[in-house]
Amino acid sequence: MSYDLSRVDYTLCGITYPDTLKILPASDQKLKQRFVVGDKNGVLQCLSIKDEEPVVNFKTLPGKPITCVQLGSPAGNTSDKIFTASGNEVKGYNKKGKVFFAIETSVSETITSIIFIFRSVIGNDLILCSGRTITFYRDLQELYTYICDDRVLDSTPFSTPNSVRVRLLVIIANKEALIVENGKLLQKLYVSAGPTSITVPPFIGHVDVSAIYGSADGSIGVLSYQESELNSKCLVPGAGLGSVTCLGWLNNSSGYHLAVGRHDGSIQLHLLNSENLNDKPRLKFTYFSGEPVTSVCGGVISTDEPELIAATFSGRIFGLRSNRFMPGNISSASLDVLATRRSKLEAEVAKLEKQAISEREKYQRNTRSFLSGVSVPPLLEIEYELTGATHNNWQEVKLISAVPLDVLFVYCENKLEIQTDSTAVLSICTQQENNSPELLATIRCQAGTRRLWMRIRILDDKETKMEGTRVLIYVLPTGAPRVARLIKLYLSLLPHYSKYESPDIENKQRPCELNILGPFSVAEMTAWLSQILPGELPRPSTTVIFARSHTTLGSFLICQYKRGSATFKSNNISTITLIKDFITNCCIRKNIRADVNCEIPEDCCLNAFKLLEDKFKSVYNYHKECEIKNAISSLDLDENVIKNETEPVLCSDYLRILNLLPKEDNTEETFEALVDTVEKWYLDWCKTSFIGRHSNTHISKLQHALQTCNISEIEECLTFKSQTNGN
């Protein structure tokens, strides 16, 4: 049975970062709880709800952006101490807003996670996560630092049995989960879904290392560390939902619920089995807020029953509670209450109008002044993300704005195809010249749109490109003065290699290998690879190693490099050829003399096709069925004649094909893309293996075998020993 919850808006603050909203525990005298929220303006405020109105208990002055808010307390007491992170500073506040703790740490990057553990005997522990580093303090003295392979996304502490050490469960950006204890790595696990946030169920002990994670593909799972083994299990698949940005808990009469906030603005409540964490949760409630959710928490805020409170990217704080606690008919309220609410609203509107007039007059005076100066509008708060390619080379661009969007202008010097969601109208300008490859498109948004996604892909023009494609997006919000924010995107040369894999992915077959020696640095190689591969790359270090896999073909790519040496392995020869050409071109432009060596097995194309054979057959069969369906549909047969069972016009197979539901992918484009891929494997093998020019007759034979899905003939064409001997 699903819950019937409705939204109640409480207040509006500045832009919020993930997990910067927390609910304070209830005191002994009062059942209702307060909540604290920190925003990008550096303001930390503690609020409570009374008669449907927010009451500010304390509020700090603006400062550095608050990137993390955490609660803590001495051992055995309620968690009423508030800790905030701003830049490299950590401050502690009591429930009355007094600062009792402050430290300026030595970390060089912004702190994204803080853990404060009070101990009554051996001192207090402070754990900070910033960038790739995890720093451990005891009594404000740094004990050790652990450096991860990639950016730390989230962490949570656990107690160690029969020890005073703290055991950390950490998730990092390259889709790995780590167990770190005393500055040493105990266990590492690769999670293909890519965890983005973790939370510990409140009904388990702090010794049991178990946590719920939300991932980038929208799925939810559990991480557990038992008998020195770190394991993961997916509980809820992504199913096309947005990536998980935050997790929280709501406890009511039905049990413990996992609250999930997503990038697409959806909020979900899942009922968990407290006796067995591995059981599949039951979905009880779903709500769409229209913009990314940054924090979700459950508690007793404004009524006598628990409710869910959430914060969005733009700073909207609202609650989701039962309909029976919603304000009833306005006639049931007393006249004094109505008069008080009206006067408060009138005063607030008058204050806002006065502030708007003052700012408008100030701007007019500055623009008309004869004094030398520059009128600089504030930078628009916009976050954007470019994902890797999925089917048919589409890459998705996610835009989030703190203010409503009006118009977007998209420009690219190369041929692009673009799509957008239903909340906007897309118009592509006609080309000034017939042969001009440029793209200029306008996207007009609906009123109040703060989140927008676009899908873009490069049209395959059969040309070898030596640099990524640059896309310029000019974002114009509503309001005056008319200002724009320029966003620059770079489409990588291998957009499909967006799935992170373990470096041990290499199979038993011998892959294609590219070795490069030269006087280049690790930073230079990382910069070159950033134009080839999508997503974030590992930061430069002494030795860098990572692996990716193709989203459609399943081929892998292993990159390992250090100063003066780089090695690339893949079972896709076209991938190795592109990397070889691109890095060689970069070395020529930088006047770097590099030694490039390729080791290509003779059966590389045949082995790659065998891995693709089942997919190729499936796509071919569906492609032929679609052709038959189009041919039957063109006959314009009467529907009653087709369904006549006494005198059947079509056989059972044709009836099945006629009722075939179309897939999301364009099967014609998918099949042609697979044919072009296999053909390019052969051409790249001829180019890389120095066997001379390829035979046009052999190419024609391979194309015919691919178009007719003749597997034996395809394998014969890709067997290069017999081909070279025959020629």
Short mmCIF file of N, CA, C and O in Angstrom, two decimals, residues 341-357:
data_model
loop_
_atom_site.label_atom_id
_atom_site.label_comp_id
_atom_site.label_asym_id
_atom_site.label_seq_id
_atom_site.Cartn_x
_atom_site.Cartn_y
_atom_site.Cartn_z
N ARG A 341 -1.63 36.15 9.76
CA ARG A 341 -0.98 35.63 8.56
C ARG A 341 -1.02 36.66 7.43
O ARG A 341 -0.03 36.83 6.70
N ARG A 342 -2.15 37.34 7.29
CA ARG A 342 -2.26 38.33 6.21
C ARG A 342 -1.30 39.49 6.42
O ARG A 342 -0.64 39.94 5.47
N SER A 343 -1.23 39.99 7.62
CA SER A 343 -0.32 41.11 7.88
C SER A 343 1.14 40.71 7.68
O SER A 343 1.95 41.49 7.16
N LYS A 344 1.46 39.47 8.04
CA LYS A 344 2.84 39.01 7.85
C LYS A 344 3.17 38.90 6.36
O LYS A 344 4.26 39.29 5.92
N LEU A 345 2.23 38.38 5.58
CA LEU A 345 2.46 38.27 4.14
C LEU A 345 2.56 39.64 3.49
O LEU A 345 3.40 39.87 2.61
N GLU A 346 1.71 40.58 3.90
CA GLU A 346 1.77 41.93 3.34
C GLU A 346 3.09 42.61 3.66
O GLU A 346 3.68 43.29 2.81
N ALA A 347 3.58 42.41 4.88
CA ALA A 347 4.87 43.01 5.25
C ALA A 347 6.01 42.39 4.45
O ALA A 347 6.93 43.10 4.01
N GLU A 348 5.94 41.09 4.22
CA GLU A 348 6.99 40.42 3.45
C GLU A 348 6.98 40.87 2.00
O GLU A 348 8.04 41.11 1.41
N VAL A 349 5.80 41.00 1.40
CA VAL A 349 5.70 41.46 0.01
C VAL A 349 6.20 42.89 -0.12
O VAL A 349 6.92 43.24 -1.07
N ALA A 350 5.83 43.75 0.82
CA ALA A 350 6.30 45.14 0.78
C ALA A 350 7.82 45.22 0.91
O ALA A 350 8.47 46.03 0.22
N LYS A 351 8.39 44.38 1.74
CA LYS A 351 9.85 44.37 1.91
C LYS A 351 10.54 43.93 0.63
O LYS A 351 11.56 44.54 0.21
N LEU A 352 10.00 42.91 -0.02
CA LEU A 352 10.60 42.45 -1.27
C LEU A 352 10.47 43.48 -2.38
O LEU A 352 11.40 43.69 -3.17
N GLU A 353 9.32 44.15 -2.47
CA GLU A 353 9.15 45.19 -3.49
C GLU A 353 10.11 46.35 -3.26
O GLU A 353 10.70 46.88 -4.21
N LYS A 354 10.28 46.74 -2.01
CA LYS A 354 11.20 47.82 -1.70
C LYS A 354 12.64 47.44 -2.04
O LYS A 354 13.41 48.24 -2.59
N GLN A 355 13.01 46.19 -1.75
CA GLN A 355 14.37 45.73 -2.07
C GLN A 355 14.59 45.66 -3.57
O GLN A 355 15.65 46.04 -4.06
N ALA A 356 13.56 45.22 -4.33
CA ALA A 356 13.70 45.16 -5.79
C ALA A 356 13.83 46.55 -6.40
O ALA A 356 14.65 46.77 -7.30
N ILE A 357 13.05 47.51 -5.90
CA ILE A 357 13.14 48.88 -6.42
C ILE A 357 14.50 49.49 -6.11
O ILE A 357 15.11 50.17 -6.95
#
